[in-house]
Coordinates of N, CA, C and O in Angstrom, one line a residue:
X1 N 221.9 142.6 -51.1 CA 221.9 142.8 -49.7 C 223.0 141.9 -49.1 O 223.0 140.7 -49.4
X2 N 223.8 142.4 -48.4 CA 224.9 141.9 -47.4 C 225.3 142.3 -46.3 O 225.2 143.6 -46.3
X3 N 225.8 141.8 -45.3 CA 226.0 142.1 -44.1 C 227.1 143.6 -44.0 O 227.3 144.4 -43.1
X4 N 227.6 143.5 -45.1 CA 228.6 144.6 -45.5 C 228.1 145.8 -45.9 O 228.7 146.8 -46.2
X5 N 226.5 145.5 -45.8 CA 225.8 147.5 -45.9 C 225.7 147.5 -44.8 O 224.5 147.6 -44.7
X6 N 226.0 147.4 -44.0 CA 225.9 147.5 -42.1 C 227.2 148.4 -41.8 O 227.3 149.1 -40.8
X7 N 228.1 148.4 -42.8 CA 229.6 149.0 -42.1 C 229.6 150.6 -42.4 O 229.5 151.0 -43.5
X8 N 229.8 151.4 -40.8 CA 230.0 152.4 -41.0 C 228.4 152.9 -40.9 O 228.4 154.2 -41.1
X9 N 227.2 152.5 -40.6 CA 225.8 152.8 -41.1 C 225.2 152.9 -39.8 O 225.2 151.9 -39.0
X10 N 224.6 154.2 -39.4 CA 223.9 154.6 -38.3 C 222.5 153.5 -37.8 O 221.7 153.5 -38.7
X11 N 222.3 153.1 -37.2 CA 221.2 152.3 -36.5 C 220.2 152.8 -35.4 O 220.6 152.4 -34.3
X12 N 219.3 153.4 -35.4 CA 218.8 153.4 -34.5 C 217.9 152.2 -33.9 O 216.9 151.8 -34.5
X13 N 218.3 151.7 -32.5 CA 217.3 150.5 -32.1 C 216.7 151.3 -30.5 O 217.3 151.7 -29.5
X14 N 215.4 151.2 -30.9 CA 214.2 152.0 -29.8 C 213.7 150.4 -28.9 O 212.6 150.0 -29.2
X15 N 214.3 149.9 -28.2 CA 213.7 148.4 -27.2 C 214.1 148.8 -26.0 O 215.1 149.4 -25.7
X16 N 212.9 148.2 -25.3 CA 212.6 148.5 -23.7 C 213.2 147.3 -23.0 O 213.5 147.4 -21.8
X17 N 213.3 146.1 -23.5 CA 213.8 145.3 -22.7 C 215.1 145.3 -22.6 O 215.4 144.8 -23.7
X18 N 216.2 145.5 -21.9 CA 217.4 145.5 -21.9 C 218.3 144.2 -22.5 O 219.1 144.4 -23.4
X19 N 218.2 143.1 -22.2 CA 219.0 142.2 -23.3 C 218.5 141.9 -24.2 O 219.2 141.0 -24.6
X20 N 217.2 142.2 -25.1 CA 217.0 141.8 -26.4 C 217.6 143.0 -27.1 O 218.2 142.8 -28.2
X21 N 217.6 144.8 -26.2 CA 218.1 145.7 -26.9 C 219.7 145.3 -26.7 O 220.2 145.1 -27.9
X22 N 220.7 145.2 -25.8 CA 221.8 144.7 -26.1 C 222.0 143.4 -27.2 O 222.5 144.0 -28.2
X23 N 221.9 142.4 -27.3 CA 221.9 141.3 -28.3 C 221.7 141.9 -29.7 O 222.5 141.7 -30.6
X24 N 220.3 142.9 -29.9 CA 220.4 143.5 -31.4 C 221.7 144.7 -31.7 O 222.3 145.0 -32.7
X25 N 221.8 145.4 -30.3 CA 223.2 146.3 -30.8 C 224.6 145.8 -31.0 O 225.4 146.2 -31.9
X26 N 224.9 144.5 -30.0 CA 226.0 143.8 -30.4 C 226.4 143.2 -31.8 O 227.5 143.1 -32.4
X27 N 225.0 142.9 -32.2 CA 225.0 142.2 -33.6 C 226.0 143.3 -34.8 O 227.0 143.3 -35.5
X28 N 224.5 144.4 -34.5 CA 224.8 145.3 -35.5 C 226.3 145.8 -35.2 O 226.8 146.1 -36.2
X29 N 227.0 145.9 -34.2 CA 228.0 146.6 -33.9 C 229.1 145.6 -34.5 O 230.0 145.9 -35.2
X30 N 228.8 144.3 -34.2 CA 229.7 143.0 -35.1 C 230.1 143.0 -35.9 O 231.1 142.4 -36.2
X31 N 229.0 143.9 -37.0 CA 229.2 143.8 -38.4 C 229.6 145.4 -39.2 O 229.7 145.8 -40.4
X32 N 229.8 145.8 -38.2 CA 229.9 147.4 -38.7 C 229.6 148.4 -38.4 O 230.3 149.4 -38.3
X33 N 228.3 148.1 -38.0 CA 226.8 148.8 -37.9 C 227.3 150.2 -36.7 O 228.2 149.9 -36.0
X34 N 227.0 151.2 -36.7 CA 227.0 152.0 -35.7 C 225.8 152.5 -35.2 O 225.2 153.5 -35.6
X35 N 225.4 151.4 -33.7 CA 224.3 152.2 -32.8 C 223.8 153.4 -32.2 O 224.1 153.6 -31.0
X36 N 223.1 154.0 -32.7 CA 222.2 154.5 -31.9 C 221.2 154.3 -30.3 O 220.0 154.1 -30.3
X37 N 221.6 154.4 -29.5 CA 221.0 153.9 -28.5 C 221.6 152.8 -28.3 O 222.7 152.7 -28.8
X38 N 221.1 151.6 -27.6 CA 219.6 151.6 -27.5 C 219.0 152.2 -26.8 O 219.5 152.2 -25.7
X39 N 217.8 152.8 -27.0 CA 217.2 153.6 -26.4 C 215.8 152.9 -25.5 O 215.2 152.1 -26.3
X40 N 215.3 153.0 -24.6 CA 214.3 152.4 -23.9 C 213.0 152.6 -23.9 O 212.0 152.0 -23.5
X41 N 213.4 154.0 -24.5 CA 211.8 154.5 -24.3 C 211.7 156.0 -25.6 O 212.7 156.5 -26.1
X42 N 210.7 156.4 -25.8 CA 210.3 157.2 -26.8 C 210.8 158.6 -27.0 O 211.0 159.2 -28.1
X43 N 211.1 159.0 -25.6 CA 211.3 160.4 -25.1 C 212.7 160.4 -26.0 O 212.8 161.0 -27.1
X44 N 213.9 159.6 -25.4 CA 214.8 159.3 -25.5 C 215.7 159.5 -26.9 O 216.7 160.1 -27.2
X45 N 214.8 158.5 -27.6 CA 214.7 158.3 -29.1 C 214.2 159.7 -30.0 O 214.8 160.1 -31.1
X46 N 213.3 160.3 -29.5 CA 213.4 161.1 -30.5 C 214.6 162.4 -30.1 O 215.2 162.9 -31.0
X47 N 214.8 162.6 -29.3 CA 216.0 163.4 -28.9 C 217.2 162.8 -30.1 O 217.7 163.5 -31.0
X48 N 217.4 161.4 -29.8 CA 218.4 161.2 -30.7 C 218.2 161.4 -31.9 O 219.1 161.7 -32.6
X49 N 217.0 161.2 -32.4 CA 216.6 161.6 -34.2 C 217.1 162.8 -34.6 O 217.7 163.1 -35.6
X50 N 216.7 163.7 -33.6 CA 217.5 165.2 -34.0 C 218.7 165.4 -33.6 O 219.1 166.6 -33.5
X51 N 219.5 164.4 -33.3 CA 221.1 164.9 -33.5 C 221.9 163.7 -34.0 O 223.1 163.5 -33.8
X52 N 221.2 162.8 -34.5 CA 222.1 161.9 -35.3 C 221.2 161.9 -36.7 O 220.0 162.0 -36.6
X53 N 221.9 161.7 -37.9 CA 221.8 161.4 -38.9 C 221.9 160.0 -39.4 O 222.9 159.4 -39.6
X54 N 220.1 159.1 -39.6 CA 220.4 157.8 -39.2 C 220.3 156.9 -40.7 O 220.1 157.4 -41.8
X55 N 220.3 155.7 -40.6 CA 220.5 155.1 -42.2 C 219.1 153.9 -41.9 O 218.3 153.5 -42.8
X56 N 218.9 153.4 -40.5 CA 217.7 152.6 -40.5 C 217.4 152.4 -38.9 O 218.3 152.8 -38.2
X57 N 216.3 151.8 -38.3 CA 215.9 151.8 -37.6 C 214.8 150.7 -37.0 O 213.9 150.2 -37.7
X58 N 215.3 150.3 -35.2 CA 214.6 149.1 -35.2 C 213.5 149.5 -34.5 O 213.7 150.6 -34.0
X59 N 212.2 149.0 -34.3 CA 211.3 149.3 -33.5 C 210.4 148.6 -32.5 O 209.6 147.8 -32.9
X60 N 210.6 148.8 -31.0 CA 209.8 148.4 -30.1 C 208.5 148.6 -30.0 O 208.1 149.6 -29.4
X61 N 207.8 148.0 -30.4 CA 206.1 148.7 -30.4 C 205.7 149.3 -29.3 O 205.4 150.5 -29.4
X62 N 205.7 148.4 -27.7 CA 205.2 148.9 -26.8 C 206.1 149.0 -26.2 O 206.5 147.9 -25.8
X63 N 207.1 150.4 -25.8 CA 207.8 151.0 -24.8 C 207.2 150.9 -23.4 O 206.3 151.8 -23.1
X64 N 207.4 150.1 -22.6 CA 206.5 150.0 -20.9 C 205.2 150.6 -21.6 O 204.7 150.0 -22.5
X65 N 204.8 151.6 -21.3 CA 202.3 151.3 -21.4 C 202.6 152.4 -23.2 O 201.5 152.6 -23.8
X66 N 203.5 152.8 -23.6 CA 203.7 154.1 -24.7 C 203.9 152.9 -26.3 O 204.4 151.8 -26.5
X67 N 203.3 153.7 -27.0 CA 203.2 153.2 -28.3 C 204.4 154.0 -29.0 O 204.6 155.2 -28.9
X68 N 205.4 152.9 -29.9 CA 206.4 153.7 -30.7 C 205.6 154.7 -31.8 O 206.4 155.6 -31.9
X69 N 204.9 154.8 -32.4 CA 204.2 154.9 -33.6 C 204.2 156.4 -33.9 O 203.7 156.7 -35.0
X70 N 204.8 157.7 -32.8 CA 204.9 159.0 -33.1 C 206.4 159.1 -33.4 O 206.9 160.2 -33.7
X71 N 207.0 158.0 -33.3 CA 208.0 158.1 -33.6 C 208.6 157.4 -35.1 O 209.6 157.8 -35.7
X72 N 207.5 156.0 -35.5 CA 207.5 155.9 -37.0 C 207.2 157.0 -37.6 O 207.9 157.5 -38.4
X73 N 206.2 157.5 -37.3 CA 205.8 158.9 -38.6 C 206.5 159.3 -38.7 O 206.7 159.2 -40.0
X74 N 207.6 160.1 -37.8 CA 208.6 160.6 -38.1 C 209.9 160.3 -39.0 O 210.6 161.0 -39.7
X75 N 210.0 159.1 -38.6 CA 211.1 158.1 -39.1 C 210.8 158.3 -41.0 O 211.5 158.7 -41.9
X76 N 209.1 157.7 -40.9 CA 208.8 158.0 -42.7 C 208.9 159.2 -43.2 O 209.5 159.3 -44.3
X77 N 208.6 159.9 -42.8 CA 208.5 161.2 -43.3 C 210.0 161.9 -43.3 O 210.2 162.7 -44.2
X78 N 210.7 161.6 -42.7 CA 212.4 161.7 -43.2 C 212.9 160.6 -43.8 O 214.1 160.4 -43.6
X79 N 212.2 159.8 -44.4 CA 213.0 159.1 -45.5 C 213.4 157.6 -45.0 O 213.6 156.7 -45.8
X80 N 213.6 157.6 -43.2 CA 214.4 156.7 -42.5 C 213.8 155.2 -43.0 O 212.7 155.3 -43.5
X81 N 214.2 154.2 -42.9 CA 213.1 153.0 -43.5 C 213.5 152.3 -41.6 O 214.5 152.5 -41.0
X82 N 212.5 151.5 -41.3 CA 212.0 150.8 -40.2 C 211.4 149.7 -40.2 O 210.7 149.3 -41.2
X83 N 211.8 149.0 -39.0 CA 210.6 147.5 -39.6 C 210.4 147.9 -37.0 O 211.0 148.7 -36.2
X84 N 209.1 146.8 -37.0 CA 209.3 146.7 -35.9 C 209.2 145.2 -35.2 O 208.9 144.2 -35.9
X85 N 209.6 145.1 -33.8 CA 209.9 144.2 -33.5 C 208.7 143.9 -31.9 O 208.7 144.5 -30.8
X86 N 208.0 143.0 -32.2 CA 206.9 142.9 -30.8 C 206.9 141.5 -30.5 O 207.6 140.5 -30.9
X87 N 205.9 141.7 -29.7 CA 205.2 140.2 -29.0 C 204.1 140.3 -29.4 O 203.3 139.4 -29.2
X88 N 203.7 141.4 -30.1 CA 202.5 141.3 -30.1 C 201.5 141.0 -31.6 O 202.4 141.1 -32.4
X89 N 200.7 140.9 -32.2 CA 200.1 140.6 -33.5 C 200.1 141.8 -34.2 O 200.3 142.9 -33.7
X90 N 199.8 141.6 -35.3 CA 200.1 142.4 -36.8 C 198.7 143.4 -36.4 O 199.0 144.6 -36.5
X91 N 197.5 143.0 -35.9 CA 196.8 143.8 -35.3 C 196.4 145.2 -34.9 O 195.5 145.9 -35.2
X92 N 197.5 145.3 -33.8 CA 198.4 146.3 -32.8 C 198.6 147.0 -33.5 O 199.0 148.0 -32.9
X93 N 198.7 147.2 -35.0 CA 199.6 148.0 -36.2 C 198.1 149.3 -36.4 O 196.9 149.0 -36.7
X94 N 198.4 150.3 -36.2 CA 197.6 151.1 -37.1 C 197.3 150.8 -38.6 O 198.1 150.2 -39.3
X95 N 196.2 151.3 -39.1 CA 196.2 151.0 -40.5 C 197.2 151.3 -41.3 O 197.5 150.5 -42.3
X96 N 197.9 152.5 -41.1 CA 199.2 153.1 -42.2 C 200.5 152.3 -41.7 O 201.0 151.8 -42.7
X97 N 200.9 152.0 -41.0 CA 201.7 150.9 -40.4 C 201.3 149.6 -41.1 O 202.3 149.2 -41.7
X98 N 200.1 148.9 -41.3 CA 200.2 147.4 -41.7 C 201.3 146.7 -43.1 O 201.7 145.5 -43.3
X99 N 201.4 147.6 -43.6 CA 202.5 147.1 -44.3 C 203.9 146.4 -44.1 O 204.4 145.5 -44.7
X100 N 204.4 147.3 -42.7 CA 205.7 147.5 -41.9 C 205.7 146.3 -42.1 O 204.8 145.6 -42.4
X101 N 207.5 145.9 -41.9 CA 207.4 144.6 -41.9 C 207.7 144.4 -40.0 O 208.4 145.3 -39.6
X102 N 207.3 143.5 -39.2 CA 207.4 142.8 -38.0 C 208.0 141.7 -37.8 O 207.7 140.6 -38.3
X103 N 209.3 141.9 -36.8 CA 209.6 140.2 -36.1 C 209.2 140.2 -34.8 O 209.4 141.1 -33.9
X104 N 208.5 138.9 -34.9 CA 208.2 138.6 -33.2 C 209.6 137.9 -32.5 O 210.5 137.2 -32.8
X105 N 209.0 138.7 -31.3 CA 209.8 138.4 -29.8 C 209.6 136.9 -29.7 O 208.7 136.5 -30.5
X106 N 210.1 136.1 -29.1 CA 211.7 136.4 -29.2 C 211.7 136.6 -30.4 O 210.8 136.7 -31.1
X107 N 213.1 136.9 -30.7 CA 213.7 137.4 -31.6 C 215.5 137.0 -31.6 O 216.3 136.8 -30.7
X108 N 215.6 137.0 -32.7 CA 217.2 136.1 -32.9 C 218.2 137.5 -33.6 O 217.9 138.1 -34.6
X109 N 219.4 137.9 -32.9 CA 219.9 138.7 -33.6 C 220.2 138.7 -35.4 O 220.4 139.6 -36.2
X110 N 220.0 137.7 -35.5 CA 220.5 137.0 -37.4 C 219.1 138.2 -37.8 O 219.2 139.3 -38.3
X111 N 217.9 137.4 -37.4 CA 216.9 138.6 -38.1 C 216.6 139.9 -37.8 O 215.9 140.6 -38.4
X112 N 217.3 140.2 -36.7 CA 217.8 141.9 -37.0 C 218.1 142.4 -38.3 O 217.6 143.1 -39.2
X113 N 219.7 141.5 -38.0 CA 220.6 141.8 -39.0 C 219.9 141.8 -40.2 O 219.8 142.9 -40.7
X114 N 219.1 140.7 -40.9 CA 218.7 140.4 -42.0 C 217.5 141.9 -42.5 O 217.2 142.3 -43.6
X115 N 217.2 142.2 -41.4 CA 216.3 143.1 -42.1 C 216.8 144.6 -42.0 O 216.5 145.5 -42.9
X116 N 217.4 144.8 -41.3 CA 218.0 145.9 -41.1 C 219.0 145.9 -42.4 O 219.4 147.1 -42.7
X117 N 219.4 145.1 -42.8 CA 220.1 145.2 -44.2 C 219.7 145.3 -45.4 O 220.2 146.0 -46.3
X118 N 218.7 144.7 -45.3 CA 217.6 145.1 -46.5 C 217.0 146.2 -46.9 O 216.6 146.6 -48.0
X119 N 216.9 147.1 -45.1 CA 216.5 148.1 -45.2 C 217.7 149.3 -45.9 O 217.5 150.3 -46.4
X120 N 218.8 148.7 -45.7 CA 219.5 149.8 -45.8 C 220.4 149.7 -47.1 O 221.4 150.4 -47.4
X121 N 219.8 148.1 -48.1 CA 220.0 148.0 -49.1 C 219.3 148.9 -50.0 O 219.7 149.6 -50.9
X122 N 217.7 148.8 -49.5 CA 217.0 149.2 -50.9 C 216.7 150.7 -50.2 O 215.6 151.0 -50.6
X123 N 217.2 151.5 -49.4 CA 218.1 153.0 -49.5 C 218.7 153.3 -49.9 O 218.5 154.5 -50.3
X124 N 219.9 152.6 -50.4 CA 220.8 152.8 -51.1 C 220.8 152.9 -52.6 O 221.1 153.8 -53.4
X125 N 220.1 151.6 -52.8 CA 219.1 151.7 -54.5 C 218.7 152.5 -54.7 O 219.1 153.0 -55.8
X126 N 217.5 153.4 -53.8 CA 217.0 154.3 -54.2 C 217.3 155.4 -54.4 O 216.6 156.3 -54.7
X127 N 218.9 155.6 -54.2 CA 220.3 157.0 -54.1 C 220.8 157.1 -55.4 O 221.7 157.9 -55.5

C-alpha cells in the first residue's frame, strides 16, 4: 500500500459537513486521487454511482437525519470497498456493516488517505 494507488483512482466521498468533506477531497486530489463529489447527502450520491465508474469510497454515516447504509449495499454488491467515517459509535453499524472499518470525527486527512489506500490496494490484489 502507497499513496501512489491514489493516482488516476475514482473516489467517491458521501460527507455532509462541508470542510471535513473539502479537507478529505483535497487530500485525495494531492495525491492523485480523482473525486467524486463530495456529495452531501444520499440522493446525490447515488446519482453519481450510476455514472461514474468508482475504485473506493468514503462514508458519512448520518447525512443531516438519513442513514448512508442504502447506499453501502450498493457499494458491496458492486464490488466498490468502503470504510465509514462518524461521530458516532461502532453501535450505529447494522449487524452486516460491523465489520466496516470506521474513523471517528474529527478526522485527519492522513487517515483518509491511509484507508482509502488500503482499500484500493487490496482491489487491486484481488485483480
Amino acid at each position: 500500500m502507497s499513496f501512489s494507488d491514489l493516482v488516476g483512482r475514482r473516489v467517491l466521498v458521501v460527507e455532509d459537513d462541508y470542510d471535513q468533506a473539502q479537507d478529505m477531497a483535497r487530500a485525495i486530489e494531492k495525491h492523485g486521487g480523482d473525486v467524486v463529489g463530495p456529495y452531501p447527502d444520499i440522493e446525490a450520491a447515488f446519482l453519481a454511482l450510476g455514472k461514474a465508474a468508482l475504485d473506493a469510497a468514503v462514508l458519512d454515516i448520518r447525512l443531516n437525519a438519513e442513514d448512508v447504509f442504502p447506499l453501502a449495499d450498493v457499494l458491496r454488491e458492486k464490488g466498490i470497498p468502503f470504510f465509514f467515517v462518524t461521530g458516532f459509535d461502532r453501535d450505529v453499524l447494522p449487524k452486516r456493516f460491523r465489520k466496516e472499518q470506521i474513523i471517528r470525527k474529527p478526522i485527519a486527512p492522513f487517515e483518509v488517505l491511509i484507508e482509502v489506500a488500503i482499500r484500493i490496494s487490496r482491489k487491486a490484489s484481488r485483480h
